Amino acid sequence: MTLLTERSTDTSLTSGSIPQEAFDWYDEYAHGDIDRRTFLSRLGTLSVTGLTLSVVAGALTPNYALAEQVSFNDPDIRASYVVYDSPNGHGKARGYLVIPKNVNDDNKAPAVLVAHENRGLNPYIEDVARRLAKAGFIAFAPDALFPLGGYPGNDDKGREMQKTLDGNKIEGDFMDAATLLKKHELSTGKVGMVGFCYGGYLTNALAASMPDTIDAGAPYYGTPAKSNIDKIKAPLQLHFAELDKRVNDTWQDYEAALKANKVDYTAYVYAQANHGFHNDSTARYQEKNAELAWERTISFFKKTLSA
């Protein structure tokens, strides 16, 4: 059990001299603590040479054209949208399924469930699923917004939509997705889970509520499971951003609970990084730490999900 803080000289997250306050306010806005008017009003109070309100707001707003690391038509993968039964959730759910091209009945692969943030299945999360498939895993990324027609094409609307849904039913949709992966005809039956922000919470929650299904969990800047921490069997690899006070304030108690229940975990804190540092579509992205975290995640899944 270790807690490791990464020291880095990578300052790409604040390129253009965007003040830290702007990142903090965006985090409040993205999580519903302030509305867009307040967010923009606060940005307007910043006085930084060479930066205008539109420049700062634009840098913090996702540009998903930047997020594609693996093309949707990459020849090494097969991607499709799959509707599945979700008796524990909304009855029916849909997700983005990506399978390595070389996986078949005679060459099965472990699976990884991918959980999105609080705004639905956006292009960044779909790309994360493709990255996992390129690394040899069956990847499945459900869209919590399917009952409302699916991710609407922009994060602001997606956040508004997701707030109207029953959180227990969203968790149920992801639980049934995990069961689908465990039983999938091309799966070895080993299931890992990775999630970001709200998806990090879901990763912690499913590790606690589905200890016989989730074999490994890698939550990124996610808050703790609300219950059943004593039931966790899966090893956890947790990723935190040093400047993410909101999430980090929950870690001390969660770590104590993990230790008390003898959960096998490793936690990494990435220096100078903000919440969302892995998301390469905004100025919060920190390339060096994002790549390091992802390398660790892939290695973790290869070790824990091997047959």
Tab-separated table of C-alpha atoms in Angstrom:
chain	number	residue	atom	x	y	z
A	1	MET	CA	0.000	0.000	0.000
A	2	THR	CA	1.683	3.189	-1.148
A	3	LEU	CA	0.913	6.828	-1.769
A	4	LEU	CA	3.282	8.334	-4.278
A	5	THR	CA	3.413	11.991	-5.289
A	6	GLU	CA	4.881	12.712	-8.698
A	7	ARG	CA	7.187	15.710	-8.990
A	8	SER	CA	7.193	17.176	-12.447
A	9	THR	CA	8.419	20.282	-14.227
A	10	ASP	CA	5.631	19.925	-16.837
A	11	THR	CA	3.557	23.108	-16.755
A	12	SER	CA	1.605	22.605	-19.982
A	13	LEU	CA	-1.631	22.754	-18.044
A	14	THR	CA	-1.093	26.438	-17.390
A	15	SER	CA	0.400	27.279	-20.771
A	16	GLY	CA	-0.428	30.831	-21.789
A	17	SER	CA	-0.159	31.850	-18.135
A	18	ILE	CA	-3.754	30.986	-17.294
A	19	PRO	CA	-4.122	31.710	-13.568
A	20	GLN	CA	-4.919	28.839	-11.238
A	21	GLU	CA	-8.142	30.594	-10.206
A	22	ALA	CA	-9.515	30.010	-13.687
A	23	PHE	CA	-8.987	26.261	-13.384
A	24	ASP	CA	-10.569	26.250	-9.935
A	25	TRP	CA	-13.618	28.172	-11.160
A	26	TYR	CA	-13.989	25.878	-14.156
A	27	ASP	CA	-13.974	22.893	-11.813
A	28	GLU	CA	-16.742	24.508	-9.751
A	29	TYR	CA	-18.724	25.216	-12.921
A	30	ALA	CA	-18.193	21.737	-14.360
A	31	HIS	CA	-19.488	20.152	-11.156
A	32	GLY	CA	-22.523	22.365	-10.792
A	33	ASP	CA	-21.343	24.477	-7.865
A	34	ILE	CA	-21.695	27.699	-9.895
A	35	ASP	CA	-23.604	28.503	-13.085
A	36	ARG	CA	-22.131	29.577	-16.399
A	37	ARG	CA	-22.946	33.245	-15.827
A	38	THR	CA	-21.004	33.232	-12.548
A	39	PHE	CA	-18.122	31.335	-14.121
A	40	LEU	CA	-17.781	33.841	-16.962
A	41	SER	CA	-18.249	36.760	-14.582
A	42	ARG	CA	-15.360	35.526	-12.470
A	43	LEU	CA	-13.168	35.023	-15.516
A	44	GLY	CA	-13.902	38.614	-16.442
A	45	THR	CA	-12.227	39.807	-13.231
A	46	LEU	CA	-8.881	38.325	-14.231
A	47	SER	CA	-6.285	40.784	-15.372
A	48	VAL	CA	-3.568	38.950	-17.266
A	49	THR	CA	-1.573	40.498	-20.062
A	50	GLY	CA	-2.399	38.989	-23.420
A	51	LEU	CA	-5.418	37.018	-22.217
A	52	THR	CA	-9.007	37.900	-22.973
A	53	LEU	CA	-12.156	36.364	-21.507
A	54	SER	CA	-12.817	34.479	-24.740
A	55	VAL	CA	-9.264	33.104	-24.845
A	56	VAL	CA	-9.413	31.768	-21.279
A	57	ALA	CA	-12.947	30.383	-21.639
A	58	GLY	CA	-12.016	28.781	-24.945
A	59	ALA	CA	-8.931	27.130	-23.463
A	60	LEU	CA	-10.989	25.596	-20.662
A	61	THR	CA	-13.839	24.419	-22.889
A	62	PRO	CA	-13.338	20.953	-24.423
A	63	ASN	CA	-12.234	20.796	-28.051
A	64	TYR	CA	-12.785	17.149	-28.852
A	65	ALA	CA	-10.977	17.369	-32.165
A	66	LEU	CA	-7.827	17.384	-30.022
A	67	ALA	CA	-8.742	14.246	-28.107
A	68	GLU	CA	-8.573	11.590	-30.809
A	69	GLN	CA	-5.455	9.515	-30.276
A	70	VAL	CA	-6.895	6.390	-31.924
A	71	SER	CA	-9.057	6.751	-35.007
A	72	PHE	CA	-12.547	5.230	-34.913
A	73	ASN	CA	-11.664	3.342	-38.091
A	74	ASP	CA	-8.238	2.129	-36.914
A	75	PRO	CA	-7.643	-1.249	-38.597
A	76	ASP	CA	-6.585	-2.888	-35.325
A	77	ILE	CA	-9.980	-2.489	-33.668
A	78	ARG	CA	-13.688	-3.124	-34.242
A	79	ALA	CA	-16.008	-0.510	-32.756
A	80	SER	CA	-19.795	-0.487	-32.507
A	81	TYR	CA	-22.655	0.796	-30.375
A	82	VAL	CA	-24.473	-1.883	-28.410
A	83	VAL	CA	-27.859	-1.678	-26.692
A	84	TYR	CA	-28.120	-3.999	-23.689
A	85	ASP	CA	-30.626	-4.966	-21.034
A	86	SER	CA	-30.237	-3.101	-17.752
A	87	PRO	CA	-32.708	-4.440	-15.174
A	88	ASN	CA	-30.761	-2.736	-12.379
A	89	GLY	CA	-30.836	0.598	-14.193
A	90	HIS	CA	-33.082	2.174	-16.805
A	91	GLY	CA	-34.231	-1.098	-18.366
A	92	LYS	CA	-32.270	-0.512	-21.559
A	93	ALA	CA	-28.854	1.084	-21.922
A	94	ARG	CA	-26.327	1.650	-24.693
A	95	GLY	CA	-22.566	1.739	-24.835
A	96	TYR	CA	-19.580	1.943	-27.145
A	97	LEU	CA	-17.963	-1.472	-27.540
A	98	VAL	CA	-14.431	-1.712	-28.935
A	99	ILE	CA	-12.800	-5.087	-29.554
A	100	PRO	CA	-9.216	-5.729	-30.692
A	101	LYS	CA	-9.232	-7.131	-34.223
A	102	ASN	CA	-7.250	-10.235	-33.220
A	103	VAL	CA	-9.701	-11.235	-30.467
A	104	ASN	CA	-11.907	-14.197	-31.362
A	105	ASP	CA	-13.304	-17.445	-29.956
A	106	ASP	CA	-9.814	-18.938	-29.913
A	107	ASN	CA	-8.069	-15.823	-28.612
A	108	LYS	CA	-10.154	-14.191	-25.901
A	109	ALA	CA	-9.211	-11.062	-23.992
A	110	PRO	CA	-9.865	-9.450	-20.611
A	111	ALA	CA	-12.349	-6.584	-20.582
A	112	VAL	CA	-12.360	-3.061	-19.168
A	113	LEU	CA	-15.440	-1.012	-18.361
A	114	VAL	CA	-14.953	2.715	-19.026
A	115	ALA	CA	-16.951	5.242	-17.002
A	116	HIS	CA	-17.408	8.799	-18.243
A	117	GLU	CA	-17.598	12.073	-16.332
A	118	ASN	CA	-20.816	13.873	-15.348
A	119	ARG	CA	-21.774	14.742	-18.910
A	120	GLY	CA	-22.360	11.534	-20.859
A	121	LEU	CA	-20.346	9.565	-23.374
A	122	ASN	CA	-18.312	12.262	-25.092
A	123	PRO	CA	-15.629	11.782	-27.787
A	124	TYR	CA	-12.789	11.812	-25.250
A	125	ILE	CA	-14.221	8.816	-23.385
A	126	GLU	CA	-14.843	6.981	-26.652
A	127	ASP	CA	-11.198	7.549	-27.519
A	128	VAL	CA	-10.158	6.143	-24.131
A	129	ALA	CA	-12.093	2.983	-25.025
A	130	ARG	CA	-10.243	2.769	-28.339
A	131	ARG	CA	-6.902	3.230	-26.558
A	132	LEU	CA	-7.733	0.269	-24.323
A	133	ALA	CA	-8.616	-1.876	-27.330
A	134	LYS	CA	-5.338	-0.936	-29.004
A	135	ALA	CA	-3.648	-2.192	-25.835
A	136	GLY	CA	-5.392	-5.559	-26.162
A	137	PHE	CA	-8.503	-5.220	-23.998
A	138	ILE	CA	-12.175	-5.468	-24.852
A	139	ALA	CA	-13.449	-2.022	-23.860
A	140	PHE	CA	-17.026	-0.951	-23.180
A	141	ALA	CA	-18.096	2.628	-22.425
A	142	PRO	CA	-21.789	3.033	-21.516
A	143	ASP	CA	-23.638	6.313	-22.004
A	144	ALA	CA	-25.644	7.297	-18.924
A	145	LEU	CA	-27.621	9.695	-21.109
A	146	PHE	CA	-29.095	6.979	-23.345
A	147	PRO	CA	-32.537	7.200	-21.638
A	148	LEU	CA	-32.615	10.884	-22.669
A	149	GLY	CA	-31.417	10.296	-26.228
A	150	GLY	CA	-27.688	10.022	-25.584
A	151	TYR	CA	-24.803	12.471	-25.334
A	152	PRO	CA	-26.115	15.672	-26.963
A	153	GLY	CA	-22.895	16.807	-28.615
A	154	ASN	CA	-21.785	19.356	-26.039
A	155	ASP	CA	-20.775	19.075	-22.417
A	156	ASP	CA	-22.919	21.889	-21.026
A	157	LYS	CA	-26.123	20.255	-22.214
A	158	GLY	CA	-24.784	16.845	-21.203
A	159	ARG	CA	-24.228	18.013	-17.623
A	160	GLU	CA	-27.740	19.450	-17.469
A	161	MET	CA	-29.192	16.173	-18.734
A	162	GLN	CA	-27.210	13.906	-16.422
A	163	LYS	CA	-28.275	15.921	-13.354
A	164	THR	CA	-31.899	15.004	-14.066
A	165	LEU	CA	-31.253	11.254	-13.926
A	166	ASP	CA	-31.519	8.993	-10.881
A	167	GLY	CA	-27.953	8.277	-9.746
A	168	ASN	CA	-28.898	4.818	-8.526
A	169	LYS	CA	-30.196	3.921	-11.969
A	170	ILE	CA	-27.017	5.215	-13.595
A	171	GLU	CA	-25.023	2.966	-11.291
A	172	GLY	CA	-27.347	0.117	-12.224
A	173	ASP	CA	-26.672	0.688	-15.931
A	174	PHE	CA	-22.934	0.425	-15.293
A	175	MET	CA	-23.359	-2.607	-13.044
A	176	ASP	CA	-25.241	-4.411	-15.807
A	177	ALA	CA	-22.541	-3.360	-18.271
A	178	ALA	CA	-19.941	-4.976	-16.012
A	179	THR	CA	-21.980	-8.175	-15.955
A	180	LEU	CA	-22.252	-8.053	-19.747
A	181	LEU	CA	-18.465	-7.872	-20.036
A	182	LYS	CA	-17.903	-10.713	-17.597
A	183	LYS	CA	-20.200	-12.947	-19.645
A	184	HIS	CA	-19.222	-11.677	-23.104
A	185	GLU	CA	-18.425	-14.516	-25.477
A	186	LEU	CA	-15.017	-13.054	-26.340
A	187	SER	CA	-14.075	-12.142	-22.774
A	188	THR	CA	-11.855	-14.193	-20.488
A	189	GLY	CA	-14.238	-13.271	-17.678
A	190	LYS	CA	-11.762	-10.877	-16.104
A	191	VAL	CA	-13.155	-7.343	-15.805
A	192	GLY	CA	-11.339	-4.144	-14.931
A	193	MET	CA	-12.804	-0.663	-14.648
A	194	VAL	CA	-11.438	2.809	-15.266
A	195	GLY	CA	-13.332	6.044	-14.752
A	196	PHE	CA	-12.790	9.769	-14.689
A	197	CYS	CA	-14.324	12.290	-12.278
A	198	TYR	CA	-17.889	10.972	-11.764
A	199	GLY	CA	-16.653	7.843	-13.510
A	200	GLY	CA	-13.901	7.619	-10.895
A	201	TYR	CA	-16.610	7.556	-8.247
A	202	LEU	CA	-18.434	4.841	-10.219
A	203	THR	CA	-15.227	2.800	-10.340
A	204	ASN	CA	-14.892	2.983	-6.563
A	205	ALA	CA	-18.599	2.250	-6.136
A	206	LEU	CA	-18.679	-0.823	-8.392
A	207	ALA	CA	-15.523	-2.231	-6.829
A	208	ALA	CA	-17.443	-2.097	-3.537
A	209	SER	CA	-20.856	-3.270	-4.774
A	210	MET	CA	-19.644	-5.919	-7.259
A	211	PRO	CA	-16.601	-7.513	-5.597
A	212	ASP	CA	-17.070	-10.774	-7.512
A	213	THR	CA	-17.265	-9.001	-10.887
A	214	ILE	CA	-14.755	-6.130	-10.794
A	215	ASP	CA	-11.250	-7.614	-10.724
A	216	ALA	CA	-9.304	-4.324	-10.804
A	217	GLY	CA	-10.187	-0.645	-10.569
A	218	ALA	CA	-8.374	2.485	-11.721
A	219	PRO	CA	-10.330	5.584	-10.658
A	220	TYR	CA	-9.037	8.950	-11.825
A	221	TYR	CA	-9.818	11.831	-9.446
A	222	GLY	CA	-12.897	10.045	-8.152
A	223	THR	CA	-14.615	10.362	-4.800
A	224	PRO	CA	-15.010	7.298	-2.540
A	225	ALA	CA	-17.659	4.612	-2.647
A	226	LYS	CA	-20.531	5.547	-0.333
A	227	SER	CA	-20.849	2.083	1.199
A	228	ASN	CA	-19.514	-1.494	1.221
A	229	ILE	CA	-15.857	-0.461	1.244
A	230	ASP	CA	-15.282	-3.497	3.432
A	231	LYS	CA	-16.462	-5.683	0.539
A	232	ILE	CA	-13.800	-4.552	-1.953
A	233	LYS	CA	-11.658	-7.431	-3.203
A	234	ALA	CA	-10.142	-5.866	-6.317
A	235	PRO	CA	-6.778	-4.139	-6.253
A	236	LEU	CA	-7.114	-0.399	-6.862
A	237	GLN	CA	-4.793	2.015	-8.604
A	238	LEU	CA	-5.968	5.539	-7.772
A	239	HIS	CA	-4.899	8.680	-9.620
A	240	PHE	CA	-5.180	12.155	-8.090
A	241	ALA	CA	-4.290	15.689	-9.198
A	242	GLU	CA	-2.320	17.708	-6.674
A	243	LEU	CA	-4.402	20.877	-7.216
A	244	ASP	CA	-7.766	19.104	-7.039
A	245	LYS	CA	-8.770	20.172	-3.529
A	246	ARG	CA	-12.419	19.093	-3.843
A	247	VAL	CA	-11.601	15.427	-4.500
A	248	ASN	CA	-8.400	15.303	-2.463
A	249	ASP	CA	-10.268	16.399	0.654
A	250	THR	CA	-12.109	13.048	0.519
A	251	TRP	CA	-8.947	10.947	0.285
A	252	GLN	CA	-7.774	10.827	3.893
A	253	ASP	CA	-10.922	9.116	5.175
A	254	TYR	CA	-11.115	6.839	2.126
A	255	GLU	CA	-7.501	5.774	2.527
A	256	ALA	CA	-8.130	4.989	6.184
A	257	ALA	CA	-11.073	2.796	5.209
A	258	LEU	CA	-9.044	1.001	2.530
A	259	LYS	CA	-6.264	0.339	5.034
A	260	ALA	CA	-8.692	-0.830	7.699
A	261	ASN	CA	-10.164	-3.320	5.265
A	262	LYS	CA	-6.773	-4.426	3.918
A	263	VAL	CA	-7.556	-3.426	0.342
A	264	ASP	CA	-4.596	-3.723	-2.027
A	265	TYR	CA	-4.183	-0.197	-3.391
A	266	THR	CA	-1.636	2.220	-4.786
A	267	ALA	CA	-2.407	5.944	-4.982
A	268	TYR	CA	-0.532	8.416	-7.145
A	269	VAL	CA	-0.719	12.191	-6.786
A	270	TYR	CA	0.444	14.107	-9.875
A	271	ALA	CA	2.179	17.379	-9.050
A	272	GLN	CA	0.972	20.673	-10.520
A	273	ALA	CA	-1.982	18.870	-12.055
A	274	ASN	CA	-5.621	19.926	-11.975
A	275	HIS	CA	-8.756	17.817	-11.918
A	276	GLY	CA	-9.182	16.407	-15.425
A	277	PHE	CA	-5.466	16.384	-16.272
A	278	HIS	CA	-5.875	13.211	-18.345
A	279	ASN	CA	-8.469	14.787	-20.651
A	280	ASP	CA	-6.516	16.006	-23.668
A	281	SER	CA	-9.289	18.229	-25.020
A	282	THR	CA	-8.798	21.211	-22.661
A	283	ALA	CA	-6.063	23.366	-21.139
A	284	ARG	CA	-6.264	21.239	-17.985
A	285	TYR	CA	-4.451	18.482	-19.884
A	286	GLN	CA	-0.941	17.783	-18.636
A	287	GLU	CA	0.716	15.582	-21.216
A	288	LYS	CA	3.622	14.158	-19.237
A	289	ASN	CA	1.548	13.184	-16.221
A	290	ALA	CA	-1.364	11.980	-18.357
A	291	GLU	CA	0.902	9.653	-20.303
A	292	LEU	CA	2.582	8.407	-17.125
A	293	ALA	CA	-0.781	7.725	-15.486
A	294	TRP	CA	-2.032	5.897	-18.576
A	295	GLU	CA	1.102	3.767	-18.851
A	296	ARG	CA	0.600	2.755	-15.243
A	297	THR	CA	-3.055	1.992	-15.851
A	298	ILE	CA	-2.351	-0.271	-18.819
A	299	SER	CA	0.411	-2.084	-16.931
A	300	PHE	CA	-1.893	-2.456	-13.927
A	301	PHE	CA	-4.634	-4.041	-16.023
A	302	LYS	CA	-2.212	-6.335	-17.825
A	303	LYS	CA	-0.968	-7.586	-14.465
A	304	THR	CA	-4.296	-7.874	-12.626
A	305	LEU	CA	-6.475	-9.139	-15.473
A	306	SER	CA	-4.142	-11.785	-16.837
A	307	ALA	CA	-5.650	-15.266	-16.941
